[in-house]
Short mmCIF file of C-alpha atoms and ligand atoms in Angstrom, two decimals:
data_model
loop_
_atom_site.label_atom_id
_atom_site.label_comp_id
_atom_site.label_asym_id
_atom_site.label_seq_id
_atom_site.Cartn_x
_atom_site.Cartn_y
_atom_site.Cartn_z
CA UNK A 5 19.94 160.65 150.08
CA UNK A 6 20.79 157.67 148.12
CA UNK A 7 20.95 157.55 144.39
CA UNK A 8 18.06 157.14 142.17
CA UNK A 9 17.33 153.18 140.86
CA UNK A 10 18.56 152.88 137.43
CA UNK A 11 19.50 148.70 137.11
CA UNK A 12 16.88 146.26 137.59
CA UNK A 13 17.01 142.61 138.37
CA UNK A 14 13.63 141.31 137.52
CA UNK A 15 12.74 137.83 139.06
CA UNK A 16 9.89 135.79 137.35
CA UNK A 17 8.88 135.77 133.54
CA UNK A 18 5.71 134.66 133.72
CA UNK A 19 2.24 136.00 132.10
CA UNK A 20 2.68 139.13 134.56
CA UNK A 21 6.27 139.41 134.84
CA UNK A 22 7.24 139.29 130.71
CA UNK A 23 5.09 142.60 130.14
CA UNK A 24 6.08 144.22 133.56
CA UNK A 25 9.44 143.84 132.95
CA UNK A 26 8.91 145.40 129.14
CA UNK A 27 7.41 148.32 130.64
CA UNK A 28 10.43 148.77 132.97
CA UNK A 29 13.06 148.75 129.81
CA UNK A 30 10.74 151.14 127.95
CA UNK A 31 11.05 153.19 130.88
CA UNK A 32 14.56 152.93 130.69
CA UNK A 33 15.71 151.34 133.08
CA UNK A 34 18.92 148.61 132.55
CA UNK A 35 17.21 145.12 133.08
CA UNK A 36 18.55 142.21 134.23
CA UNK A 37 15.87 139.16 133.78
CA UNK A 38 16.22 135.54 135.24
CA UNK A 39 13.78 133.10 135.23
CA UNK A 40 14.18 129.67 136.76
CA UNK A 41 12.71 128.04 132.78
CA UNK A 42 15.60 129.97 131.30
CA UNK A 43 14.03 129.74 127.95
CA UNK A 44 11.31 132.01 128.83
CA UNK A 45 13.94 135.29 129.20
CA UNK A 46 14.40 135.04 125.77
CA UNK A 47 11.64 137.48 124.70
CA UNK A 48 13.23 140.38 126.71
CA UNK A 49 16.51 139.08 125.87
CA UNK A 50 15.92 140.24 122.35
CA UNK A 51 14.79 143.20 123.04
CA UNK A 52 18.03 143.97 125.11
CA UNK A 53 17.69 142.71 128.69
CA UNK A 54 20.87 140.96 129.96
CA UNK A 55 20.14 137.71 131.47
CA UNK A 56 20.99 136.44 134.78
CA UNK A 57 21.64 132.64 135.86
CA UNK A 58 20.69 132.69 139.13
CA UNK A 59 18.48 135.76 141.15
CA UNK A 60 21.68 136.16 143.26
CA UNK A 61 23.30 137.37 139.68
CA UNK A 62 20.40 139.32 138.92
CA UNK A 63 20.72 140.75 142.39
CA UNK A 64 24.23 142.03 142.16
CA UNK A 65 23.79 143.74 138.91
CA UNK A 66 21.30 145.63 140.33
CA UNK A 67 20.13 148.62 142.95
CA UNK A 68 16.48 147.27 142.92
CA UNK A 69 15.42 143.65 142.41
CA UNK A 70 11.62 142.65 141.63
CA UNK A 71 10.37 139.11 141.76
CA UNK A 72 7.01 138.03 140.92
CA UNK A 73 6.94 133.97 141.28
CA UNK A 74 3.95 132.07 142.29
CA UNK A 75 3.69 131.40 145.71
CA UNK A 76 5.22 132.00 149.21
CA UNK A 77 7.44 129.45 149.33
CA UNK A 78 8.56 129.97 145.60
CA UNK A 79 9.44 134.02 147.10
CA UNK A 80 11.31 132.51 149.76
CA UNK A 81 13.87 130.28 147.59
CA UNK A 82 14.67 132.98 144.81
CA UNK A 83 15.14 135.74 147.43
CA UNK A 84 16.69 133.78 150.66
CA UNK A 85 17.67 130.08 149.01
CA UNK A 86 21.26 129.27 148.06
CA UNK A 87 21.35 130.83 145.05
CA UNK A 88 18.57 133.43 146.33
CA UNK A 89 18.76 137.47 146.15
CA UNK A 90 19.87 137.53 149.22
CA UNK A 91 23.44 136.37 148.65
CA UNK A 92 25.01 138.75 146.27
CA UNK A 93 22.31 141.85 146.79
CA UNK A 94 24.41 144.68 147.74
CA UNK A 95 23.74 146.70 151.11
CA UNK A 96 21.43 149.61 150.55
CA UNK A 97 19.72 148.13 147.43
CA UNK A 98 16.08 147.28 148.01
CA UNK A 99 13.61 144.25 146.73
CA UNK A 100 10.63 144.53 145.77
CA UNK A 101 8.39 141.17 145.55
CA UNK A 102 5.08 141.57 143.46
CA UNK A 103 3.64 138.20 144.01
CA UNK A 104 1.41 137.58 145.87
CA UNK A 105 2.15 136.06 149.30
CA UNK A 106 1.51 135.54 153.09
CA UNK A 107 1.78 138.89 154.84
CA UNK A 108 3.40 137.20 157.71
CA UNK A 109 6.11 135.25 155.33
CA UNK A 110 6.54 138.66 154.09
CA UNK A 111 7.49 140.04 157.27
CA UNK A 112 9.80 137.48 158.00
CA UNK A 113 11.79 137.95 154.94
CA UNK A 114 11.96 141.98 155.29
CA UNK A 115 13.78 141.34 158.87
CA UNK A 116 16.48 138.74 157.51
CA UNK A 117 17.39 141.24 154.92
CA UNK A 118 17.00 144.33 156.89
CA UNK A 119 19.76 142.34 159.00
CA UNK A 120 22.00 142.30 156.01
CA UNK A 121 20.92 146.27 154.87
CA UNK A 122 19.00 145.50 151.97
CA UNK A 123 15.24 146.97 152.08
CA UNK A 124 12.39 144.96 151.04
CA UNK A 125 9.09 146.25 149.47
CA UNK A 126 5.95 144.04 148.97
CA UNK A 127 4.25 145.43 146.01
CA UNK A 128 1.43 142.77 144.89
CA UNK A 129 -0.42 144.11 142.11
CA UNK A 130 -4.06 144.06 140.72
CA UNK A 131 -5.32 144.70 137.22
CA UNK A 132 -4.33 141.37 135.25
CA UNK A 133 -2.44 140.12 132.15
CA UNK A 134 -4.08 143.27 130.66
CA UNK A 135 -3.08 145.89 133.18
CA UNK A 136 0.55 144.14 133.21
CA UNK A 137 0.47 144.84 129.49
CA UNK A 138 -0.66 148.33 129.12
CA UNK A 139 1.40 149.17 132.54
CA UNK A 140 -2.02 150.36 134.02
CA UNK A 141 -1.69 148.04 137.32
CA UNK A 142 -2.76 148.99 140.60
CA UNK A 143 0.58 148.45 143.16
CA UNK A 144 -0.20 148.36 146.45
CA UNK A 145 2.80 148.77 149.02
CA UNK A 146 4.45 147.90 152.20
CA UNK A 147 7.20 148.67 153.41
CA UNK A 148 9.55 152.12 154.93
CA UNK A 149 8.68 155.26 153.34
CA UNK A 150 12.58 156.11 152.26
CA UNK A 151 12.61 153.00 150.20
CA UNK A 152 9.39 153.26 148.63
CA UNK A 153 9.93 156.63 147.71
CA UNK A 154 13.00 155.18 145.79
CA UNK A 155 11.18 152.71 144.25
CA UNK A 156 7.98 155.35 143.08
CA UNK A 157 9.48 155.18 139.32
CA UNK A 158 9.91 151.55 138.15
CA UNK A 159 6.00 151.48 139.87
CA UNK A 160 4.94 154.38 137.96
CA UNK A 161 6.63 152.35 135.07
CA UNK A 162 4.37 149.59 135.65
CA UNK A 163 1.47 151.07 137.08
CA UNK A 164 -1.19 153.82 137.40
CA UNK A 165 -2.31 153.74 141.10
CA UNK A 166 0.64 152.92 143.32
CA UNK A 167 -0.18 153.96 147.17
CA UNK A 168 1.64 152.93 149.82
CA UNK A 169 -0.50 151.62 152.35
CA UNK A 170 2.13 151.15 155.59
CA UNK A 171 4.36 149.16 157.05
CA UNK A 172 5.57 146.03 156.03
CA UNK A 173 3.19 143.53 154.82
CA UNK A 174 0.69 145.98 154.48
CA UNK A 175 0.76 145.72 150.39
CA UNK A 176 0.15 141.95 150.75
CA UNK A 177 -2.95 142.27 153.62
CA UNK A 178 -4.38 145.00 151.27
CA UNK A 179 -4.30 142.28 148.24
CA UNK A 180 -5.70 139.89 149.82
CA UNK A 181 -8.73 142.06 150.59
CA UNK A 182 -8.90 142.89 146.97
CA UNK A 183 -8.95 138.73 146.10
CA UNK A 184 -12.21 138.65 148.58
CA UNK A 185 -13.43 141.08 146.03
CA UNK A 186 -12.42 139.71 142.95
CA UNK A 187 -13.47 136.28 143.56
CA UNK A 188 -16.69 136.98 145.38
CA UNK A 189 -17.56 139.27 141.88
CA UNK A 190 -16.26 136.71 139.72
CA UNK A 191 -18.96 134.18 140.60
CA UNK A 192 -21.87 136.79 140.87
CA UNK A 193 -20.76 137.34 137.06
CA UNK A 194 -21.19 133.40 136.35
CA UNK A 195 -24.50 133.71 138.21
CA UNK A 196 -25.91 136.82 136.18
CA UNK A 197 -24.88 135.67 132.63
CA UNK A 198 -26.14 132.20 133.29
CA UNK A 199 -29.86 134.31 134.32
CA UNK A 200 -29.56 136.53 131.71
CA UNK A 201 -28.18 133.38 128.90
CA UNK A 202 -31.57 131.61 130.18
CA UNK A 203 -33.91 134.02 130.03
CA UNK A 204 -33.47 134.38 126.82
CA UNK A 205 -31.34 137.70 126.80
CA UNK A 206 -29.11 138.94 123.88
CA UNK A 207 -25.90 138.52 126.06
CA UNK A 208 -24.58 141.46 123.81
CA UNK A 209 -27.25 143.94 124.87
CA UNK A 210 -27.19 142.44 128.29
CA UNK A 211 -23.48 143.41 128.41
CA UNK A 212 -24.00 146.91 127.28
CA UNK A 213 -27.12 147.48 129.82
CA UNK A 214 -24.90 145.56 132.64
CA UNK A 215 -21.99 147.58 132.36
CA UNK A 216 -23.43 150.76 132.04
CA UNK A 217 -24.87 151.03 135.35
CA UNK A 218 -24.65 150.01 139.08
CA UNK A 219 -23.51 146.60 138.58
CA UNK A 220 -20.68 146.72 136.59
CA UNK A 221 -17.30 145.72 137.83
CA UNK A 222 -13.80 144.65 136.28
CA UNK A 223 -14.72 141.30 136.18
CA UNK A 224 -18.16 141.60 134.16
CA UNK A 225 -16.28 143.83 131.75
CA UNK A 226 -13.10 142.30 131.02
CA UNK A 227 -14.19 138.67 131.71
CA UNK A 228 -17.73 138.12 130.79
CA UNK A 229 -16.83 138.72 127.47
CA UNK A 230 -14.72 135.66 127.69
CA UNK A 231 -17.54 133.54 129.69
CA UNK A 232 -20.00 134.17 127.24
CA UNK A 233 -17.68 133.10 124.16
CA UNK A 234 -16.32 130.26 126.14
CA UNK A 235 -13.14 131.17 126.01
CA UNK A 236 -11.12 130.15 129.30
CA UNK A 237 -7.54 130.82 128.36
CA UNK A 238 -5.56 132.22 131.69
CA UNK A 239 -4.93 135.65 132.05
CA UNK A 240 -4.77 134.54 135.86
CA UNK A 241 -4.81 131.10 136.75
CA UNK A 242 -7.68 129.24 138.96
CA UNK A 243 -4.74 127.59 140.59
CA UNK A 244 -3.16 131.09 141.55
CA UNK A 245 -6.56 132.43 142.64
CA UNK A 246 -6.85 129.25 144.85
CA UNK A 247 -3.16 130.17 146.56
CA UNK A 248 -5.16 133.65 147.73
CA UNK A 249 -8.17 132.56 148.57
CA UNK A 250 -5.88 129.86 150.82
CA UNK A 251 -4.51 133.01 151.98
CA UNK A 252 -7.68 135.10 153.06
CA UNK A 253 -9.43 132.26 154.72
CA UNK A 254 -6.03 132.01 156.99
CA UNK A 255 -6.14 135.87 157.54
CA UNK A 256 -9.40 135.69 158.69
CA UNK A 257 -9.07 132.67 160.77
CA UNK A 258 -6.42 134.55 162.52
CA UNK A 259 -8.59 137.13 163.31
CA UNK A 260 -11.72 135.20 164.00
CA UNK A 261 -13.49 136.65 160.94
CA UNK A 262 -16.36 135.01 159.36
CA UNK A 263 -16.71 135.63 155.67
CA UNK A 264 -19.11 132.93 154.24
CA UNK A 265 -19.27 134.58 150.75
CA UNK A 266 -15.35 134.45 149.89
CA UNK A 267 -15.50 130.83 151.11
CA UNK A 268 -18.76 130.14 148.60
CA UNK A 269 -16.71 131.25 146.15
CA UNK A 270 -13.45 129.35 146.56
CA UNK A 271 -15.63 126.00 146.95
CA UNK A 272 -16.70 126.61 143.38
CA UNK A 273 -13.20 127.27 141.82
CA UNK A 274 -12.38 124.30 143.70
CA UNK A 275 -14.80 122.16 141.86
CA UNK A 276 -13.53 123.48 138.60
CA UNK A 277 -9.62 122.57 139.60
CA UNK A 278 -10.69 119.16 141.01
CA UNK A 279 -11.77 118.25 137.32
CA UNK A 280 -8.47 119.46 136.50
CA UNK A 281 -9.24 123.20 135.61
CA UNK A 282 -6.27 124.56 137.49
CA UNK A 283 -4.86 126.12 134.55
CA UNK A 284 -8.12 127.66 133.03
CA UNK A 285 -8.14 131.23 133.31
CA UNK A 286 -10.66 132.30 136.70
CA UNK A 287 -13.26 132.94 133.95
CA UNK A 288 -13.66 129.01 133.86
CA UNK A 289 -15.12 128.84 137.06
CA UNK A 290 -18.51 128.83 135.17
CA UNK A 291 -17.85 125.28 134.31
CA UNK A 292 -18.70 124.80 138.15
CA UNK A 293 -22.05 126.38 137.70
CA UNK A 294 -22.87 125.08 134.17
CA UNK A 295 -22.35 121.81 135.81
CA UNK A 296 -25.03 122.89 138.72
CA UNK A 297 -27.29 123.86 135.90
CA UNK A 298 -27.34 121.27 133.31
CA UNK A 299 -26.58 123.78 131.46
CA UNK A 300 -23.95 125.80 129.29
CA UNK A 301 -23.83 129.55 128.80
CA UNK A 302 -21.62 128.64 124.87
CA UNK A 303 -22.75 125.96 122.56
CA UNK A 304 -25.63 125.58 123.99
P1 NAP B 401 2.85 132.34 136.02
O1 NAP B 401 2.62 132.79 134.62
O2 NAP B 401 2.49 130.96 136.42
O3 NAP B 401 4.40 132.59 136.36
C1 NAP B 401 4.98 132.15 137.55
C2 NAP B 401 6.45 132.43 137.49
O4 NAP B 401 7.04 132.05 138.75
C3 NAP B 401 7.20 131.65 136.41
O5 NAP B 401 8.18 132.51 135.87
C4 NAP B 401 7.85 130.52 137.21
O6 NAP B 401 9.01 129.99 136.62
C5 NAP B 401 8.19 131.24 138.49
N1 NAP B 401 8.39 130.35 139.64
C6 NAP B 401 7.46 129.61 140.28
N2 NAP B 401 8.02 128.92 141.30
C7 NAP B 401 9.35 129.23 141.29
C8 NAP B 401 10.44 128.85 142.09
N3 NAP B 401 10.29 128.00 143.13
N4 NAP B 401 11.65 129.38 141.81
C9 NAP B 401 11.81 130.23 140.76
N5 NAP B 401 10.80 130.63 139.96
C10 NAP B 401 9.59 130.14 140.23
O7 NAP B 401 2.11 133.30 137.07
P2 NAP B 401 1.67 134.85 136.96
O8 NAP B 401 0.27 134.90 136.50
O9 NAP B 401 2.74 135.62 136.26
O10 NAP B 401 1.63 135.22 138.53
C11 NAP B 401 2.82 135.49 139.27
C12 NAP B 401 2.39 136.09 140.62
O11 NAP B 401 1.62 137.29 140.38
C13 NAP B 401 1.52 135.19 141.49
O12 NAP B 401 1.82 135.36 142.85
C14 NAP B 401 0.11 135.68 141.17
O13 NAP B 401 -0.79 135.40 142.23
C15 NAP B 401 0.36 137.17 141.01
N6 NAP B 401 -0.63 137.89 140.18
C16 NAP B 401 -1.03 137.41 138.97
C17 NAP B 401 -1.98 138.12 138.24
C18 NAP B 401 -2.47 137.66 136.88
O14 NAP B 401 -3.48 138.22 136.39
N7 NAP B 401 -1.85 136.69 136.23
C19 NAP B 401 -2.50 139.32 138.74
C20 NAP B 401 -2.05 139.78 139.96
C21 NAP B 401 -1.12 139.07 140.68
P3 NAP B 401 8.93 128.81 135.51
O15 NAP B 401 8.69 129.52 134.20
O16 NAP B 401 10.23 128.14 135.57
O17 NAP B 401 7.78 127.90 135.90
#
């Protein structure tokens, strides 16, 4: 039986990983943070995390280390690059990467440090800046059932539904099926408020009849609000949504799957980042469909 995680190296202070990693030292757990903007450590810093220059020194301070970085390749230089996890991470310790990723790339990495006896966990989350916050996300995992079991507290520290859902690369496969959800939902949002914002509706009362009943969803109650004010400040990034959506459509090309709606959907945050909306929160994917309209759900 190995001992119980108590040190934490925590790769990745973005929007998600600043509050995740909070949640983790008001757990109590010792955390180490590194980011590769070192100035953005300094919030947890403050509030008594020890800082690491490299994730190879947050790695050997530590019997678990998290990372949550953008993308796949970003995942595969902090944990197997030259100054990557992999290096200094002792044998029997166990990472745990939150990003989200390619299931496959995911794989990969588990065997090279299974090779070297460190466990690997992909964790990818759902629930936002806000469920990061309030340490209310939903964790998803992959991975062997001895190391998830270790790892069950720092998730319950972040999270409310953690369920591990098989082997490795599992977690990331299930995510991606949740981003086919998400951004499918997200534009039927953009759709109904534009109806409801020409018609004529109160968009206040619409709100309150919408989410009361059969049609409401995360995405009509935590960001409609924020279309119909015009506010497009990221809680999650069109550019990041993009990277999964990249990553569905090559899932289900693999497997031969159609699925015309998902693809509908990344067209139009597409449109929105090829006027440079990257960096607008997903919300701002109604620019697309203002655009189509002639028409603007705020200001108008
Ligand atoms: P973010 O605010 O853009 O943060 C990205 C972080 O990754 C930054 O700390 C960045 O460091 C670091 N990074 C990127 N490339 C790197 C590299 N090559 N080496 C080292 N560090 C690197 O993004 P986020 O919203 O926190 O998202 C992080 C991950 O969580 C993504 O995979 C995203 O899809 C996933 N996610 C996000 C949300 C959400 O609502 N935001 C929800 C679920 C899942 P610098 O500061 O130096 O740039």
């Amino acid at each position: 039986m190995s001992d119980p995680i108590k040190k934490v190296g925590f790769v990745g202070m973005g929007i998600m990983g600043v509050p995740m990693a909070r949640n983790l030292m008001k757990a109590g757990f010792e955390v180490t943070v590194y980011n590769r903007t070192a100035s953005k450590c300094k919030e947890l810093v403050d509030e008594g995390a020890g800082q690491a220059a490299t994730p190879a020194e947050a790695a050997a301070k530590s019997d678990a280390t998290i990372t949550i970085v953008s993308d796949t390749p970003d995942v595969e230089e902090v944990i197997l690059g030259e100054k990557g996890i992999i290096q200094s991470a002792r044998k029997g310790s166990i990472v745990i990467d939150m990003s989200t990723i390619s299931p496959k790339a995911t794989k990969k990495m588990a065997s090279a440090l299974k090779e070297e006896g460190i466990g690997m966990l992909d964790a990818p989350v759902s629930g936002g800046d806000i469920g990061a916050i309030n340490g209310t996300l939903t964790i998803m995992v992959g991975g062997e059932t001895s190391d998830y079991e270790r790892a069950v507290p720092l998730f319950e520290a972040m999270g409310k539904t953690v369920t591990h859902v098989g082997p490795s690369g599992s977690g990331q496969s299930t995510k991606l099926c949740n981003q086919c959800l998400v951004a499918i939902n997200l534009v039927a949002v953009c759709e109904a408020l534009l109806l409801a914002k020409k018609s004529g509706l109160d968009l206040q009362k619409s709100f309150r009849v919408l989410t009361g009943g059969a049609a409401n969803s995360f995405q009509l109650e935590k960001l409609g609000p924020r279309i119909a004010e015009g506010d497009h400040v990221p809680g999650f990034m069109i550019k990041l949504l993009q990277k999964d959506l990249r990553l569905v459509v090559e899932a289900a090309a693999e497997g031969e799957l159609p699925i015309p709606a998902t693809v509908f959907a990344q067209q139009m945050f597409s449109a929105v980042a090829a006027e440079g909306g990257g960096e607008l929160g997903t919300q701002g994917v109604i620019r697309a469909f203002e655009k189509l309209a002639n028409f603007r759900i705020h200001g108008e």
